[in-house]
């Protein structure tokens, strides 16, 4: 976490220094306003939970990650402004972003339609144990924050322009909803007990991205941008409390309308 903090501090400092230099050398500027939608795909792993046994076959296996499946996705909706100079190739973007993170933990055996649950130990004493059969655990979290982005165009003003991009997304969680799907409906009274077996997701979200894109549209006119992240990684690995994320990629599309100054 200490090393991740140093990386984040360095990236934000670069944004501030470049932004200051950029604003001091701005001439005939055009400011764009627009909306953006995107999806970030991050690989994930399932921790070896001591209270889960996923193998419910006769070949008893206590490794919780065996035969478990999961899901992790990040969806973004943003309202952003970009200041771009007609004298150079650099664009500076910032705004407000809503991020929706969905994750799940479940059991899906492609060889047996009846093998769709895993065992979860909720309570244990010296004399008894309470074990539930769970089909799936879902977690949905909503974050609001600020995206900061830099774009460098490889060519001068043209209808079609290619650019490289780096960005950082700083967000705070304002809502999380958990849902447990049991094998038997009469187990729903244990929903809170199941959720309490897992840690709470981190209240902060931060992604650092490196990628490229194409801009369609003349300078000072309506623009469409299509972007792909070759590298995207979370500074905070615990935005989901049921899976852990790694390094992945993503796609974004934004529509920008110019306002001249």
Coordinates of C-alpha atoms in Angstrom, one line a residue:
X1 CA 0.0 0.0 0.0
X2 CA 2.9 2.4 0.7
X3 CA 4.4 1.8 -2.8
X4 CA 0.9 2.3 -4.3
X5 CA 0.6 5.6 -2.4
X6 CA 3.9 6.8 -3.8
X7 CA 2.8 6.0 -7.4
X8 CA -0.4 7.9 -6.9
X9 CA 1.3 10.9 -5.5
X10 CA 3.8 11.0 -8.4
X11 CA 1.0 10.7 -11.0
X12 CA -1.1 13.5 -9.4
X13 CA 2.0 15.8 -9.1
X14 CA 2.7 15.3 -12.8
X15 CA -0.8 16.3 -13.6
X16 CA -0.6 19.5 -11.5
X17 CA 2.8 20.5 -13.0
X18 CA 1.8 19.9 -16.6
X19 CA -1.6 21.6 -16.0
X20 CA 0.1 24.7 -14.6
X21 CA 2.5 24.9 -17.5
X22 CA -0.2 24.2 -20.0
X23 CA -2.5 27.0 -18.7
X24 CA 0.4 29.5 -18.8
X25 CA 1.0 28.8 -22.5
X26 CA -2.5 28.7 -23.7
X27 CA -3.5 30.7 -26.8
X28 CA -6.7 30.6 -28.9
X29 CA -8.0 27.8 -26.6
X30 CA -11.1 25.7 -27.1
X31 CA -12.9 24.2 -24.2
X32 CA -14.9 21.1 -24.8
X33 CA -17.8 19.8 -22.6
X34 CA -19.2 16.3 -22.9
X35 CA -20.3 13.0 -21.5
X36 CA -18.4 9.7 -21.3
X37 CA -19.3 6.1 -20.8
X38 CA -16.7 3.3 -20.1
X39 CA -16.1 -0.1 -18.9
X40 CA -12.9 -1.4 -17.1
X41 CA -12.1 -5.1 -17.1
X42 CA -9.8 -6.2 -14.3
X43 CA -8.8 -9.8 -13.7
X44 CA -9.5 -11.1 -10.2
X45 CA -8.7 -13.9 -7.9
X46 CA -10.8 -15.6 -5.2
X47 CA -9.2 -15.6 -1.7
X48 CA -9.0 -19.0 0.0
X49 CA -11.8 -18.4 2.5
X50 CA -11.5 -20.8 5.5
X51 CA -15.3 -20.8 6.0
X52 CA -16.1 -21.9 2.4
X53 CA -16.0 -25.3 0.9
X54 CA -16.8 -25.2 -2.8
X55 CA -16.5 -28.9 -3.6
X56 CA -19.7 -30.6 -2.6
X57 CA -18.9 -33.9 -4.3
X58 CA -17.9 -37.1 -2.7
X59 CA -14.3 -36.2 -3.3
X60 CA -14.2 -33.8 -0.4
X61 CA -11.8 -30.9 -1.0
X62 CA -11.4 -28.1 1.5
X63 CA -9.8 -25.6 -0.8
X64 CA -12.4 -22.8 -1.1
X65 CA -11.2 -21.5 -4.5
X66 CA -11.7 -24.9 -6.2
X67 CA -14.8 -24.9 -8.4
X68 CA -15.8 -21.3 -7.3
X69 CA -16.5 -18.7 -10.0
X70 CA -16.7 -15.0 -9.8
X71 CA -17.2 -11.7 -11.6
X72 CA -15.8 -8.2 -11.4
X73 CA -16.6 -5.2 -13.5
X74 CA -16.4 -1.4 -13.3
X75 CA -18.7 0.8 -15.3
X76 CA -18.2 4.6 -15.5
X77 CA -20.4 7.5 -16.5
X78 CA -18.7 10.9 -16.5
X79 CA -19.3 14.6 -17.3
X80 CA -16.0 16.2 -18.3
X81 CA -14.5 19.3 -19.7
X82 CA -11.3 19.4 -21.8
X83 CA -9.1 22.3 -22.5
X84 CA -7.1 21.9 -25.7
X85 CA -4.8 24.3 -27.3
X86 CA -4.9 24.9 -31.1
X87 CA -1.2 25.7 -30.9
X88 CA 0.0 22.4 -29.6
X89 CA -1.1 18.8 -29.2
X90 CA -1.9 18.5 -25.5
X91 CA -5.4 18.1 -23.9
X92 CA -6.2 18.4 -20.2
X93 CA -9.5 16.8 -19.0
X94 CA -11.3 16.8 -15.6
X95 CA -14.8 16.5 -14.4
X96 CA -17.1 14.3 -12.2
X97 CA -17.6 10.6 -12.5
X98 CA -20.0 8.0 -11.2
X99 CA -18.5 4.5 -11.0
X100 CA -20.5 1.3 -10.5
X101 CA -18.6 -1.7 -9.4
X102 CA -20.3 -5.1 -9.5
X103 CA -18.8 -8.4 -8.2
X104 CA -20.0 -11.8 -7.4
X105 CA -18.9 -15.1 -5.9
X106 CA -20.7 -18.3 -6.9
X107 CA -20.6 -21.9 -7.9
X108 CA -21.2 -23.2 -11.5
X109 CA -20.3 -26.7 -12.4
X110 CA -20.7 -27.2 -16.2
X111 CA -20.8 -30.9 -15.8
X112 CA -23.7 -31.1 -13.3
X113 CA -26.8 -29.0 -13.4
X114 CA -27.6 -30.0 -9.7
X115 CA -24.2 -28.8 -8.4
X116 CA -24.7 -25.1 -8.2
X117 CA -24.1 -24.3 -4.6
X118 CA -21.2 -24.1 -2.2
X119 CA -21.1 -24.7 1.6
X120 CA -20.6 -21.7 3.9
X121 CA -19.9 -22.1 7.7
X122 CA -21.7 -19.2 9.5
X123 CA -21.5 -20.3 13.2
X124 CA -19.5 -22.9 15.0
X125 CA -19.3 -24.0 18.6
X126 CA -17.9 -26.9 20.6
X127 CA -21.1 -28.9 20.1
X128 CA -22.5 -27.7 16.8
X129 CA -21.9 -26.1 13.4
X130 CA -24.3 -24.1 11.1
X131 CA -23.5 -24.7 7.5
X132 CA -25.5 -23.1 4.7
X133 CA -25.8 -23.9 1.0
X134 CA -25.3 -20.8 -1.0
X135 CA -25.7 -20.3 -4.8
X136 CA -24.3 -16.9 -5.2
X137 CA -23.2 -13.7 -3.3
X138 CA -23.5 -10.4 -5.1
X139 CA -22.1 -7.0 -4.2
X140 CA -22.8 -3.7 -6.0
X141 CA -21.0 -0.5 -5.0
X142 CA -21.4 3.1 -6.2
X143 CA -18.6 5.7 -6.1
X144 CA -18.5 9.3 -7.0
X145 CA -15.2 11.1 -7.8
X146 CA -13.0 13.2 -10.1
X147 CA -11.2 11.9 -13.2
X148 CA -8.0 13.6 -14.3
X149 CA -6.6 12.9 -17.8
X150 CA -3.9 14.0 -20.2
X151 CA -4.0 13.4 -23.9
X152 CA -1.1 13.8 -26.3
X153 CA -2.0 13.9 -30.0
X154 CA 0.5 12.5 -32.5
X155 CA -0.6 14.8 -35.3
X156 CA -1.8 18.4 -35.8
X157 CA -5.4 19.4 -36.5
X158 CA -7.1 16.8 -38.6
X159 CA -10.5 15.1 -38.7
X160 CA -8.9 11.8 -37.6
X161 CA -6.3 12.1 -34.9
X162 CA -4.5 9.4 -32.9
X163 CA -3.5 10.1 -29.3
X164 CA -1.9 8.6 -26.2
X165 CA -3.5 9.0 -22.8
X166 CA -2.9 8.6 -19.1
X167 CA -5.5 9.2 -16.4
X168 CA -6.2 8.8 -12.7
X169 CA -9.6 8.3 -11.1
X170 CA -10.2 9.4 -7.5
X171 CA -13.6 8.3 -6.0
X172 CA -15.4 7.8 -2.8
X173 CA -18.0 5.1 -2.1
X174 CA -21.4 6.4 -1.1
X175 CA -23.5 3.2 -1.3
X176 CA -23.0 -0.6 -1.2
X177 CA -25.7 -3.3 -1.6
X178 CA -25.1 -7.0 -0.8
X179 CA -27.3 -9.9 -1.9
X180 CA -27.1 -13.6 -1.1
X181 CA -28.9 -16.2 -3.1
X182 CA -29.4 -19.4 -1.1
X183 CA -30.0 -22.9 -2.4
X184 CA -33.2 -22.9 -0.2
X185 CA -35.3 -19.8 0.3
X186 CA -35.9 -20.6 3.9
X187 CA -32.3 -19.7 4.6
X188 CA -32.8 -16.0 3.9
X189 CA -32.8 -15.1 7.6
X190 CA -29.1 -15.8 7.5
X191 CA -28.3 -13.1 4.9
X192 CA -26.7 -10.7 7.5
X193 CA -24.7 -13.5 9.0
X194 CA -23.3 -14.4 5.6
X195 CA -22.4 -10.8 4.7
X196 CA -20.7 -10.3 8.0
X197 CA -18.3 -13.2 7.2
X198 CA -16.6 -10.9 4.6
X199 CA -14.8 -7.6 5.2
X200 CA -16.4 -4.3 4.1
X201 CA -15.2 -3.0 0.7
X202 CA -12.8 -0.1 0.8
X203 CA -14.5 3.4 0.8
X204 CA -11.9 4.7 -1.7
X205 CA -11.4 3.9 -5.3
X206 CA -8.5 4.8 -7.5
X207 CA -7.5 3.6 -10.9
X208 CA -4.4 4.6 -12.9
X209 CA -4.7 4.0 -16.7
X210 CA -2.4 4.1 -19.7
X211 CA -3.8 3.8 -23.2
X212 CA -4.5 5.3 -26.6
X213 CA -7.5 6.4 -28.7
X214 CA -8.7 8.1 -31.8
X215 CA -10.5 11.4 -32.2
X216 CA -13.1 11.9 -34.9
X217 CA -14.1 15.5 -35.7
X218 CA -12.5 18.8 -36.7
X219 CA -10.8 21.0 -34.1
X220 CA -13.4 23.3 -32.6
X221 CA -16.3 21.1 -33.7
X222 CA -18.2 18.2 -32.3
X223 CA -15.8 15.3 -31.4
X224 CA -16.2 11.6 -30.8
X225 CA -13.4 9.8 -29.0
X226 CA -12.9 6.1 -28.8
X227 CA -10.3 4.9 -26.3
X228 CA -8.7 1.7 -25.1
X229 CA -6.6 1.2 -21.9
X230 CA -3.7 -1.2 -22.5
X231 CA -2.9 -1.1 -18.7
X232 CA -5.4 -0.3 -15.9
X233 CA -4.7 -1.1 -12.3
X234 CA -6.3 -0.4 -8.9
X235 CA -4.3 1.4 -6.2
X236 CA -6.9 0.0 -3.8
X237 CA -7.3 -3.8 -4.3
X238 CA -10.3 -4.2 -2.0
X239 CA -13.2 -2.2 -3.7
X240 CA -14.9 -5.6 -3.6
X241 CA -14.9 -7.5 -0.4
X242 CA -15.4 -10.9 -2.0
X243 CA -12.7 -10.9 -4.8
X244 CA -9.3 -9.3 -5.3
X245 CA -8.4 -7.4 -8.5
X246 CA -5.3 -7.3 -10.6
X247 CA -4.1 -5.4 -13.7
X248 CA -6.4 -5.2 -16.7
X249 CA -7.7 -2.9 -19.4
X250 CA -10.8 -1.1 -20.5
X251 CA -12.8 0.9 -23.1
X252 CA -14.3 4.4 -23.1
X253 CA -16.3 6.5 -25.5
X254 CA -16.9 10.2 -25.0
X255 CA -18.8 12.9 -26.9
X256 CA -17.4 16.4 -26.7
X257 CA -19.0 19.7 -27.7
X258 CA -16.8 22.8 -28.1
X259 CA -17.2 26.2 -26.5
X260 CA -14.8 28.8 -27.8
X261 CA -13.1 31.4 -25.6

